[in-house]
Amino acid sequence: MEDKQAAWERLRQLREEIAYHDRRYYELDQPVIADSEYDRLFRELLDLERLFPDLVVSDSPSQRVGGAPLEKFETVQHRHAMLSLENVFAEGELRDFEERLSRFLKDAPRFDYVAEPKMDGLAVELVYENGLFVLGSTRGDGRIGENITRNLRTIAAIPRRLQGEDPPRLLEVRGEVFMDRAGFHKLNEERGNAGEPLFANPRNAAAGSLRQLDSRLTARRPLDFYPYGISDPSQLGCATQLELLGQLSALGFKVNPLARFCPSLAEVVGHYRHLLAMRDGLDYEIDGMVVKVNSFGLQERLGNKARTPRWAVACKFPACQATTRLVAVDFQVGRTGAVTPVAILEPVAIGGVTVSRATLHNEEEVRRKDLRLGDMVLVQRAGDVIPEIVQAIADLRTGSEIPVAMPGLCPACGHVLVREEGEAALRCVNAHCPAQRLRSLIHFTGKSGMDIEGLGRKVMAQLFAEKLVTDLPDIYALTQETLEQLEGWAAKSAENGVSAIAASKNVSLARFLSALGIRHVGEVTAGLLEERFQTLEKLMAASREELLSVEGIGEQVAGSISDYFGDPAVLNMLHRLRELGVEPSRANVEKTELPLSGVVVVFTGTLAAFSRDEAKEIVKKLGGQVASSLNRKVTHLICGDKPGSKLKKAEELGVVVLDEQGFQQFIS
Ligand code: IVH
């Protein structure tokens, strides 16, 4: 009884909270929590209502869909209700879905499905009469939406007239209006420049654009459309979802090419993994996959619940946004002296990773987003990208938040910071600033520099703190004995470290130049310089005019290179590097023509015929690279006995998987 009392109270809270967030999301296009957090509230409500069915009240959010229509548009009643979808969050729950189907339709031996990307946009209904687009509306509360016909007419992907000789008398097409990432970023950039508030994500941007009362404004927004259904299959007389998508395409709609026919649940799961792996690379956002029973006959028999059909579910992807609190702002000094503000956040889990820091880029960005210490903020992380703050949620401010102030002095060395003309960054111009030094060292050994394995960020910080490495040549003077004695090091790691350092001595000129971190000389420019000058000596002897004659090199770059090589301290350092055996030259480029050049492998499990170290050596000798974990650059996974979780991940990423025999063939 007490339980029930508590459930009643909690349900009341949840209803209130959800109603508030529904209004923020559906009517104001300004959510104050991430979708994943909303889903969690909703799920808690559904779970409680399942436990106590008699506590379900008629105005529970479980009994309706979305928001009430805005007052400013005329309302439209949908002939057939526009439903919502039940969410599932794990592959296991997909099996539950199939089990429910089988239980409901006892006689159906098996099901086939269509699995489609779940577009993260706005659901609309388009009514065609005798082939002409006559009415378009938002989903609204599912029964009654807003008439946005004029706005929808501005979207090129929505045909005004259906193709074909014999159009259906009535056709009600449902689909998603969305904005692609490029369009979204461009729009936000323009809004930022005009001092207008930014949209949190493409979905909000699409929704805000569709809700313009002045359709000329909508017309300027880069909106797109994919159809995914019709209100009543008899309007086209087709028997399956697959057939329907084909017919929609024949009628002139662009249909999402990532929709798949899946003859069994195993293929559905496979497509889910496939979509998840390609998600970040798509030029529009998807937040999951929708699985539909393919047969309209079975769909009809399965029917609907209050707000969702029984024949479809949405498999949601792990979230990429969450809300949390901005606790502090740190200022980091980069290798060029640029001071970057970094947000320190109350730790929050986003898509399975705990996020406690986010980049803020520069002062301009902090101002534009009007961030204040203590703010609740929306944080976003996608793939391997550094997390960033999307926006502060100004409506949740209490008045005690403190604007972020930029420092006047370098937090590392105390030197006065300057802002050079035309630059966004504040800069420490002290040539001896220890923070800049350490960053330069980290850059030198890092991936876009010499790429010395084992000399990552942490190790370099340790070597710097121990004063063993204070400039570049010190790296090449390190010995196994020295490294061995450091905390966290052992004989083996020290040996590996020293041999990785030695191996980097024969480096291509381009890589070496990019590792030096000369201002305005990145990997591309370094490549141009190598192409033209071949050796370091020739480059150092080049006049400004000679530099300028290289296509792709302008005043700023040429000036920076001349300044760099004109500095006696630099010349001294390069001289020491040479004495220690560092010989950058174009001749070292040959490496890239080796049999395994371009190949990046990861090992998992134990090989029978090779030790892991030997196998790695072989790959490297043949010009390949060895990585320790899977990422987008990895091309092959070599799988020995008892492989770990990497195998599954590799399959998801579409990496080629070789067993030991395959590996043997590969290297012979
Ligand atoms: S089918 C009755 N297919 O997801 C089921 N919906 O939460 C109707 N959505 O309102 C929906 N992509 O806005 C379906 N390929 C897709 C979808 C899709 C996105 C959205 C749609 C719907 C919401 C349901």
XYZ file of C-alpha atoms and ligand atoms in Angstrom:
692
model
C 0.000 0.000 0.000
C 2.790 2.350 0.966
C 4.468 1.475 -2.309
C 1.412 2.513 -4.174
C 1.247 5.796 -2.307
C 4.855 6.484 -3.261
C 4.195 5.468 -6.861
C 1.247 7.845 -7.026
C 3.359 10.705 -5.768
C 6.248 9.927 -8.142
C 3.864 9.574 -11.090
C 2.422 12.976 -10.321
C 5.932 14.477 -10.340
C 6.846 12.701 -13.543
C 3.679 13.856 -15.307
C 4.422 17.428 -14.354
C 8.044 17.259 -15.392
C 7.263 15.574 -18.698
C 4.521 18.084 -19.485
C 7.000 20.899 -18.880
C 9.618 19.326 -21.126
C 7.033 18.534 -23.807
C 6.155 22.196 -23.984
C 9.819 23.220 -24.181
C 10.467 20.677 -26.910
C 7.371 20.639 -29.064
C 6.037 24.148 -28.736
C 9.004 26.361 -27.955
C 11.732 24.371 -29.821
C 13.937 25.087 -26.781
C 14.499 21.949 -24.735
C 16.226 22.322 -21.369
C 17.291 18.699 -21.046
C 18.885 16.288 -23.491
C 16.620 13.839 -25.321
C 18.221 10.931 -23.460
C 17.271 12.441 -20.116
C 13.718 12.954 -21.331
C 13.595 9.332 -22.473
C 14.690 8.238 -19.000
C 11.854 10.160 -17.332
C 9.361 8.753 -19.797
C 10.571 5.235 -19.294
C 10.309 5.560 -15.515
C 6.716 6.711 -15.951
C 5.865 3.806 -18.253
C 7.484 1.295 -15.884
C 5.557 2.618 -12.892
C 2.294 2.649 -14.831
C 2.934 -0.932 -15.873
C 3.323 -1.899 -12.199
C 0.232 0.063 -11.135
C -2.149 0.110 -14.098
C -4.944 1.632 -12.048
C -2.820 4.748 -11.486
C -2.847 5.619 -15.199
C -4.799 8.854 -15.563
C -6.270 10.113 -18.794
C -3.923 13.082 -19.007
C -0.815 10.973 -18.493
C 1.778 11.623 -21.194
C 1.633 7.889 -21.904
C -1.817 8.465 -23.348
C -0.974 11.119 -25.899
C 1.672 12.259 -28.387
C 3.761 15.422 -28.489
C 2.650 18.996 -27.998
C -0.465 21.033 -28.635
C -0.403 23.048 -31.857
C 0.984 26.571 -31.743
C -1.712 29.177 -31.738
C -0.309 31.144 -34.575
C -0.998 28.520 -37.270
C -4.379 27.179 -38.262
C -5.026 23.702 -36.983
C -5.487 20.596 -39.081
C -7.117 17.401 -37.988
C -5.266 14.323 -39.221
C -7.582 11.852 -40.910
C -5.634 9.051 -39.209
C -3.798 9.759 -35.959
C -0.032 10.275 -36.260
C 1.421 7.969 -33.683
C 4.650 7.951 -31.786
C 7.031 5.019 -31.361
C 8.034 2.953 -28.395
C 11.765 3.144 -27.725
C 14.123 0.272 -27.095
C 17.672 0.861 -25.951
C 19.403 -2.481 -26.249
C 19.658 -5.342 -28.693
C 18.051 -7.672 -26.140
C 14.945 -5.518 -26.155
C 14.654 -6.065 -29.894
C 14.279 -9.759 -29.172
C 11.553 -8.911 -26.656
C 9.843 -6.977 -29.445
C 9.851 -9.995 -31.733
C 8.622 -12.182 -28.897
C 5.711 -9.820 -28.290
C 4.855 -10.007 -32.002
C 4.859 -13.811 -31.914
C 2.754 -13.911 -28.795
C 0.228 -11.531 -30.319
C 0.040 -13.286 -33.680
C 0.150 -16.882 -32.630
C -0.155 -18.251 -36.150
C 2.531 -16.153 -37.822
C 5.558 -18.425 -38.185
C 8.085 -15.683 -38.812
C 8.363 -12.011 -39.629
C 10.324 -9.980 -42.032
C 11.072 -6.349 -41.383
C 12.132 -3.075 -42.866
C 14.723 -1.196 -40.803
C 15.169 2.504 -41.493
C 17.314 5.254 -40.022
C 15.361 7.229 -37.448
C 15.721 10.727 -38.771
C 16.192 13.359 -36.096
C 13.902 15.991 -37.467
C 10.247 16.869 -37.405
C 7.355 14.594 -38.423
C 4.989 16.050 -41.014
C 2.036 14.867 -43.063
C 1.661 15.859 -46.710
C -1.761 15.516 -48.307
C -1.909 15.003 -52.090
C -5.227 15.162 -53.915
C -5.188 13.841 -57.472
C -1.425 14.189 -57.452
C -1.300 17.771 -56.158
C 0.182 18.819 -52.833
C -2.702 20.592 -51.122
C -2.071 20.460 -47.394
C 0.877 19.934 -45.085
C 0.880 19.770 -41.322
C 2.973 19.040 -38.256
C 2.232 16.050 -36.083
C 1.022 18.270 -33.220
C -0.611 16.155 -30.540
C -1.056 13.306 -32.991
C -4.677 14.131 -33.773
C -4.451 17.822 -34.478
C -1.424 19.537 -35.943
C -0.542 22.906 -37.455
C -1.135 23.871 -41.028
C 2.328 24.652 -42.389
C 1.538 24.095 -46.078
C 3.129 27.350 -47.227
C 6.341 26.557 -45.429
C 6.494 22.991 -46.703
C 6.058 24.258 -50.255
C 9.454 25.939 -49.954
C 11.240 22.606 -49.502
C 12.651 21.316 -52.766
C 12.536 17.655 -51.711
C 8.752 17.830 -51.317
C 7.148 17.388 -54.753
C 4.327 19.794 -55.479
C 2.962 17.349 -58.011
C 3.398 13.589 -57.941
C 5.058 11.881 -60.873
C 3.247 9.328 -63.021
C 0.193 9.058 -65.215
C -2.420 7.961 -62.782
C -2.032 9.611 -59.385
C -4.028 8.276 -56.423
C -7.127 10.284 -55.586
C -5.903 10.800 -52.028
C -2.446 10.219 -50.626
C -1.270 11.199 -47.156
C 2.497 10.880 -47.000
C 4.315 10.954 -43.682
C 7.943 11.679 -43.240
C 10.587 13.717 -41.569
C 11.727 17.236 -42.365
C 15.346 17.694 -41.339
C 18.367 19.905 -41.812
C 21.730 18.431 -42.748
C 24.793 19.146 -40.614
C 26.467 21.482 -43.087
C 23.320 23.576 -43.446
C 22.888 23.664 -39.691
C 26.448 24.845 -39.037
C 26.200 27.490 -41.703
C 22.887 28.726 -40.316
C 24.267 28.903 -36.777
C 27.322 30.739 -37.997
C 25.122 33.341 -39.658
C 22.992 33.638 -36.541
C 26.096 33.996 -34.384
C 27.385 36.802 -36.612
C 24.025 38.527 -36.465
C 23.942 38.198 -32.666
C 20.921 35.901 -32.810
C 20.553 32.931 -30.433
C 21.984 29.668 -31.768
C 20.047 26.461 -32.330
C 21.129 23.589 -30.083
C 21.021 20.980 -32.850
C 19.776 20.441 -36.411
C 16.443 19.148 -35.120
C 15.668 22.363 -33.285
C 16.866 24.337 -36.285
C 14.529 22.380 -38.586
C 11.616 22.778 -36.182
C 12.258 26.488 -35.721
C 12.490 26.955 -39.476
C 9.244 25.136 -40.194
C 7.417 27.163 -37.603
C 8.150 30.516 -39.201
C 4.961 32.451 -39.769
C 6.660 34.101 -42.725
C 7.392 31.351 -45.231
C 9.992 33.498 -46.995
C 12.153 32.880 -43.936
C 11.584 29.137 -44.171
C 12.560 29.246 -47.820
C 16.024 30.466 -46.865
C 16.642 27.540 -44.550
C 18.306 24.405 -45.963
C 15.524 21.931 -45.197
C 15.221 18.443 -46.594
C 12.666 15.645 -46.456
C 12.530 11.830 -46.383
C 9.164 10.037 -46.483
C 8.711 6.872 -44.398
C 5.046 5.981 -44.584
C 1.498 6.829 -45.564
C -1.536 7.193 -43.335
C -3.395 4.265 -44.892
C -1.760 1.632 -47.129
C -4.923 1.241 -49.186
C -4.274 4.695 -50.675
C -1.559 3.115 -52.806
C -2.709 -0.470 -52.702
C 0.620 -1.894 -51.683
C 1.141 -4.877 -49.422
C 4.408 -4.139 -47.678
C 6.562 -1.323 -46.361
C 9.269 -2.279 -48.829
C 6.876 -1.959 -51.736
C 5.632 1.344 -50.337
C 9.122 2.855 -50.284
C 9.546 1.800 -53.910
C 6.243 3.413 -54.897
C 7.046 6.629 -53.052
C 10.259 6.804 -54.991
C 8.380 6.278 -58.266
C 6.024 9.111 -57.275
C 8.961 11.517 -57.101
C 10.086 11.359 -53.486
C 13.694 10.908 -52.499
C 13.670 7.826 -50.255
C 16.389 7.240 -47.668
C 18.844 4.818 -49.311
C 19.717 3.357 -45.902
C 16.306 1.710 -45.460
C 16.851 -2.103 -45.553
C 14.687 -5.114 -46.063
C 15.549 -7.577 -43.264
C 14.297 -11.147 -43.679
C 14.876 -11.850 -39.978
C 15.697 -10.190 -36.701
C 19.389 -11.081 -37.121
C 19.575 -8.777 -40.146
C 17.767 -6.088 -38.179
C 20.441 -6.287 -35.488
C 23.140 -6.260 -38.158
C 21.683 -3.146 -39.759
C 21.467 -1.476 -36.362
C 25.215 -2.007 -35.855
C 25.918 -0.837 -39.362
C 23.956 2.392 -38.885
C 25.527 2.958 -35.483
C 29.001 2.636 -36.997
C 28.263 5.060 -39.825
C 26.215 7.470 -37.757
C 28.908 10.102 -37.213
C 29.902 10.033 -40.867
C 26.407 10.767 -42.216
C 25.734 14.305 -43.338
C 22.500 14.415 -41.324
C 21.705 13.357 -37.771
C 19.936 10.155 -36.901
C 19.089 9.176 -33.356
C 18.367 5.516 -33.915
C 16.733 3.037 -36.234
C 13.042 2.277 -36.747
C 12.088 -1.382 -37.243
C 8.750 -2.077 -38.885
C 6.986 -5.358 -39.566
C 7.103 -5.410 -43.357
C 3.626 -6.777 -44.096
C 0.778 -4.248 -43.934
C -1.621 -7.161 -43.368
C 0.233 -8.107 -40.200
C 0.573 -4.448 -39.195
C -3.179 -4.154 -39.392
C -3.705 -7.228 -37.245
C -1.185 -6.045 -34.678
C -2.842 -2.638 -34.445
C -2.002 0.190 -32.047
C -1.822 0.969 -28.372
C -2.798 4.395 -27.010
C 0.066 6.299 -28.576
C 2.223 3.730 -30.346
C 1.779 0.983 -32.894
C 2.534 -2.624 -31.905
C 4.216 -3.312 -35.245
C 7.170 -0.955 -34.954
C 9.770 0.179 -32.444
C 12.534 2.766 -32.407
C 15.950 1.401 -31.411
C 17.610 4.434 -29.968
C 21.335 5.044 -30.261
C 23.374 5.968 -27.215
C 22.841 9.642 -26.567
C 25.358 12.210 -27.658
C 24.044 15.115 -25.624
C 23.438 15.585 -21.910
C 22.967 18.443 -19.490
C 25.314 19.138 -16.617
C 26.781 22.007 -14.629
C 29.671 24.233 -15.642
C 31.841 24.221 -12.535
C 34.911 26.154 -13.610
C 36.933 27.274 -16.601
C 40.609 26.353 -16.923
C 42.964 28.175 -19.245
C 45.393 26.047 -21.198
C 48.449 27.390 -22.952
C 49.084 25.727 -26.309
C 52.395 25.277 -28.071
C 52.027 28.522 -29.978
C 51.116 30.361 -26.793
C 47.412 30.553 -27.636
C 45.352 30.438 -24.453
C 42.344 28.137 -24.740
C 39.532 28.143 -22.203
C 38.482 24.633 -21.171
C 35.210 23.981 -19.366
C 35.358 21.874 -16.214
C 32.038 20.095 -15.847
C 30.258 18.077 -13.251
C 30.970 14.606 -14.662
C 28.142 13.296 -16.824
C 27.809 10.096 -18.857
C 27.279 10.634 -22.574
C 26.995 7.586 -24.810
C 28.861 5.393 -22.318
C 31.749 7.805 -21.715
C 32.101 10.093 -18.712
C 32.647 13.668 -19.768
C 34.139 16.175 -17.330
C 35.872 18.637 -19.674
C 34.843 20.369 -22.860
C 36.686 22.699 -25.166
C 35.525 26.308 -25.359
C 37.832 27.229 -28.268
C 38.434 30.908 -27.470
C 37.186 34.007 -25.721
C 34.915 34.930 -28.596
C 33.150 31.587 -28.252
C 32.709 32.028 -24.482
C 31.171 35.447 -25.089
C 28.948 34.281 -27.891
C 27.560 31.486 -25.760
C 27.334 33.818 -22.758
C 28.604 31.100 -20.432
C 28.625 31.656 -16.693
C 30.142 29.604 -13.901
C 27.375 27.606 -12.255
C 25.297 27.450 -15.459
C 23.469 24.295 -16.467
C 24.785 23.561 -19.943
C 23.965 21.227 -22.815
C 27.056 19.169 -23.659
C 27.609 17.167 -26.811
C 30.078 14.491 -27.831
C 30.200 12.602 -31.098
C 32.588 9.779 -31.933
C 36.178 10.673 -31.197
C 35.529 14.389 -31.287
C 36.364 16.473 -28.199
C 33.182 17.228 -26.232
C 31.792 20.718 -26.554
C 29.232 22.909 -24.849
C 26.293 23.513 -27.165
C 24.665 26.190 -25.052
C 23.900 27.416 -21.579
C 20.325 26.873 -20.461
C 19.616 30.444 -19.547
C 16.142 29.682 -18.223
C 17.565 27.642 -15.375
C 19.722 30.481 -14.038
C 19.218 31.494 -10.416
C 21.133 34.757 -10.528
C 24.147 33.417 -8.663
C 26.036 32.473 -11.851
C 29.295 34.299 -12.513
C 30.393 35.442 -16.005
C 33.612 33.809 -17.199
C 36.548 36.236 -17.100
C 39.597 35.755 -19.345
C 42.961 35.981 -17.583
C 45.266 38.946 -18.169
C 48.423 36.968 -17.399
C 49.647 33.605 -18.656
C 48.477 30.995 -16.150
C 51.712 29.048 -16.678
C 54.422 31.733 -16.590
C 52.729 34.957 -15.536
C 53.731 36.844 -18.682
C 51.255 39.433 -19.981
C 48.879 38.011 -22.616
C 48.363 39.793 -25.918
C 45.857 39.578 -28.708
C 47.400 39.953 -32.127
C 45.487 41.795 -34.783
C 42.841 39.775 -36.568
C 43.193 36.848 -34.162
C 40.599 35.342 -31.869
C 43.115 33.880 -29.428
C 44.843 35.499 -26.493
C 48.509 34.593 -26.655
C 51.444 34.259 -24.284
C 54.457 35.656 -26.163
C 57.093 34.551 -23.662
C 59.496 32.345 -25.636
C 60.490 30.568 -22.431
C 56.973 29.818 -21.183
C 57.155 26.268 -19.745
C 53.607 25.402 -20.815
C 54.396 26.232 -24.443
C 57.582 24.225 -24.237
C 55.846 21.156 -22.931
C 53.108 21.459 -25.563
C 55.716 21.744 -28.316
C 57.432 18.632 -27.034
C 54.128 16.761 -26.919
C 53.364 17.908 -30.446
C 56.804 16.823 -31.648
C 56.489 13.227 -30.450
C 52.744 13.017 -31.105
C 50.667 11.690 -33.987
C 50.933 14.721 -36.260
C 54.628 14.998 -35.412
C 57.260 12.263 -35.302
C 54.676 9.814 -34.008
C 57.005 8.118 -31.520
C 55.140 5.255 -29.904
C 55.206 5.298 -26.123
C 56.025 9.017 -25.905
C 52.505 10.292 -25.502
C 51.206 13.246 -23.574
C 51.586 11.755 -20.100
C 55.094 10.433 -20.621
C 56.270 13.725 -22.076
C 54.806 15.588 -19.103
C 56.692 13.205 -16.798
C 59.993 13.631 -18.671
C 59.515 17.393 -18.666
C 58.688 17.516 -14.961
C 61.777 15.422 -14.210
C 63.793 17.897 -16.330
C 65.048 15.004 -18.447
C 63.610 16.555 -21.586
C 63.440 20.326 -21.823
C 64.036 20.684 -25.537
C 63.825 18.492 -28.627
C 67.412 17.173 -28.714
C 67.032 15.913 -25.124
C 64.621 13.300 -26.482
C 67.373 11.733 -28.562
C 69.802 11.742 -25.662
C 67.520 9.573 -23.500
C 68.951 6.187 -22.555
C 67.335 2.986 -21.468
C 69.022 3.283 -18.063
C 67.489 6.702 -17.433
C 63.997 5.685 -18.482
C 64.090 2.450 -16.503
C 64.487 4.346 -13.278
C 61.408 6.478 -13.704
C 58.209 5.762 -11.894
C 55.904 3.546 -13.907
C 58.681 2.350 -16.236
C 60.227 -1.102 -16.476
C 63.113 -2.589 -18.458
C 60.850 -3.620 -21.326
C 59.008 -0.327 -21.704
C 62.284 1.569 -21.475
C 63.788 -0.611 -24.195
C 60.753 -0.093 -26.412
C 60.865 3.640 -25.773
C 64.496 3.935 -26.766
C 64.044 1.872 -29.900
C 60.990 3.904 -30.950
C 63.046 7.068 -30.496
C 65.889 5.615 -32.541
C 63.501 4.515 -35.280
C 62.214 8.065 -35.656
C 65.622 9.397 -36.639
C 65.126 8.491 -40.275
C 62.152 10.658 -40.889
C 60.732 12.293 -43.961
C 61.366 15.993 -44.229
C 57.641 16.714 -44.319
C 56.951 14.878 -41.094
C 59.909 16.530 -39.388
C 58.806 20.018 -40.444
C 55.308 19.409 -39.256
C 56.685 18.044 -35.953
C 58.739 21.204 -35.363
C 55.519 23.144 -35.067
C 56.621 26.173 -37.068
C 53.709 28.584 -37.041
C 51.447 28.251 -40.101
C 53.300 25.113 -41.250
C 50.955 22.160 -40.922
C 51.102 18.780 -42.616
C 50.018 20.104 -46.013
C 52.492 22.980 -46.166
C 55.226 20.684 -44.864
C 54.489 18.361 -47.797
C 54.832 21.250 -50.276
C 58.159 22.273 -48.757
C 59.511 18.727 -48.929
C 58.428 18.378 -52.518
C 60.281 21.522 -53.481
C 63.417 21.535 -51.312
C 64.068 17.833 -50.656
C 66.500 18.416 -47.777
C 66.508 20.479 -44.621
C 69.717 22.212 -45.665
C 68.215 23.447 -48.915
C 65.094 24.627 -47.174
C 67.116 26.485 -44.545
C 69.116 28.178 -47.251
C 66.025 29.225 -49.220
C 65.387 32.940 -49.579
C 61.999 34.482 -48.949
C 61.497 34.795 -52.709
C 62.253 31.133 -53.253
C 59.765 30.213 -50.537
C 57.130 32.456 -52.078
C 57.621 30.812 -55.446
C 56.221 27.550 -54.053
C 52.616 27.221 -55.049
C 50.427 27.312 -51.953
C 52.864 29.347 -49.857
C 52.026 32.968 -49.231
C 53.530 35.917 -47.381
C 52.467 34.819 -43.936
C 53.878 31.296 -44.225
C 57.088 32.409 -45.926
C 57.607 35.047 -43.238
C 57.072 32.536 -40.501
C 59.547 30.054 -42.027
C 62.247 32.709 -42.529
C 61.795 33.936 -38.973
C 62.025 30.415 -37.646
C 65.244 29.480 -39.412
C 66.663 32.919 -38.719
C 66.568 32.312 -34.982
C 70.026 31.342 -33.620
C 68.430 29.238 -30.878
C 66.610 27.206 -33.535
C 69.800 26.744 -35.555
C 71.585 25.532 -32.476
C 68.812 23.073 -31.708
C 68.742 21.713 -35.275
C 72.494 21.315 -35.155
C 72.261 19.255 -31.968
C 69.505 17.112 -33.468
C 71.712 16.384 -36.442
C 74.603 15.427 -34.167
C 72.301 13.014 -32.395
C 71.526 11.343 -35.708
C 68.192 12.893 -36.700
C 68.341 12.986 -40.501
C 65.162 14.242 -42.082
C 65.154 13.926 -45.820
C 62.986 13.311 -48.801
C 64.879 10.024 -49.247
C 63.054 8.672 -46.218
C 59.752 9.012 -48.032
C 60.433 5.715 -49.786
C 58.940 4.104 -46.715
C 55.499 4.914 -47.971
C 56.053 2.755 -51.036
C 56.620 -0.399 -48.956
C 54.176 -3.292 -49.382
C 52.118 -2.487 -46.289
C 52.192 1.283 -46.540
C 48.823 2.738 -45.699
C 47.946 -0.341 -43.686
C 47.161 0.116 -39.989
C 46.753 -3.066 -37.972
C 45.604 -3.904 -34.496
C 46.354 -7.255 -32.853
C 44.071 -9.177 -30.555
C 44.386 -12.646 -29.034
C 47.549 -14.783 -29.082
C 49.328 -15.842 -32.249
C 50.848 -19.318 -32.376
C 53.878 -18.680 -34.559
C 54.908 -15.167 -33.501
C 55.268 -13.218 -30.322
C 53.215 -10.030 -30.386
C 56.426 -7.986 -30.583
C 57.750 -9.931 -33.517
C 54.497 -9.630 -35.379
C 54.498 -5.875 -34.793
C 58.061 -5.587 -36.042
C 57.187 -7.458 -39.229
C 54.290 -5.131 -39.964
C 56.414 -2.066 -39.340
C 59.288 -3.330 -41.472
C 56.887 -3.786 -44.346
C 55.812 -0.170 -43.981
C 52.597 -0.739 -42.033
C 51.577 0.878 -38.793
C 50.508 -0.848 -35.589
C 47.845 0.721 -33.410
C 46.892 -0.385 -29.932
C 43.180 0.284 -30.192
C 40.566 0.326 -32.919
C 39.713 3.608 -34.550
C 38.702 4.850 -37.954
C 42.225 4.691 -39.331
C 42.655 0.983 -38.593
C 42.428 -1.149 -41.734
C 43.063 -4.703 -40.432
C 42.446 -6.586 -37.213
C 44.738 -9.585 -36.770
C 42.928 -12.036 -34.641
C 44.815 -14.756 -32.754
C 43.492 -17.308 -30.324
C 40.999 -16.048 -27.702
C 40.296 -12.636 -29.232
C 38.819 -9.995 -26.934
C 36.005 -7.520 -27.469
C 37.977 -5.983 -30.332
C 36.659 -8.552 -32.752
C 33.087 -7.441 -32.329
C 34.004 -3.784 -32.551
C 36.089 -4.395 -35.682
C 33.141 -6.026 -37.376
C 31.010 -3.047 -36.473
C 33.584 -0.666 -37.896
C 33.906 -2.682 -41.077
C 37.609 -3.387 -40.449
C 39.085 -6.371 -42.330
C 39.588 -9.257 -39.888
C 42.397 -11.787 -40.533
C 43.128 -14.939 -38.569
C 46.710 -16.129 -38.131
C 46.747 -17.949 -41.435
C 45.360 -14.888 -43.173
C 48.047 -12.801 -41.496
C 50.786 -15.165 -42.745
C 49.541 -14.779 -46.294
C 49.174 -11.053 -45.864
C 52.815 -10.571 -44.894
C 54.291 -13.013 -47.345
S 7.545 5.549 -38.457
C 3.533 4.945 -36.252
N 9.915 5.874 -39.514
O 10.072 9.095 -35.028
C 4.968 5.082 -36.515
N 9.231 7.369 -37.793
O 8.937 8.558 -32.238
C 5.280 6.271 -37.300
N 10.869 9.084 -37.279
O 7.068 10.837 -35.098
C 6.677 6.574 -37.351
N 12.374 8.470 -38.740
O 9.010 11.754 -36.427
C 9.026 6.313 -38.605
N 11.995 6.066 -40.550
C 11.097 6.500 -39.660
C 11.342 7.621 -38.846
C 10.379 8.012 -37.920
C 12.057 9.344 -37.800
C 10.240 9.857 -36.189
C 8.889 10.374 -36.532
C 7.987 9.884 -35.470
C 8.935 9.566 -34.369
C 8.392 8.503 -33.481
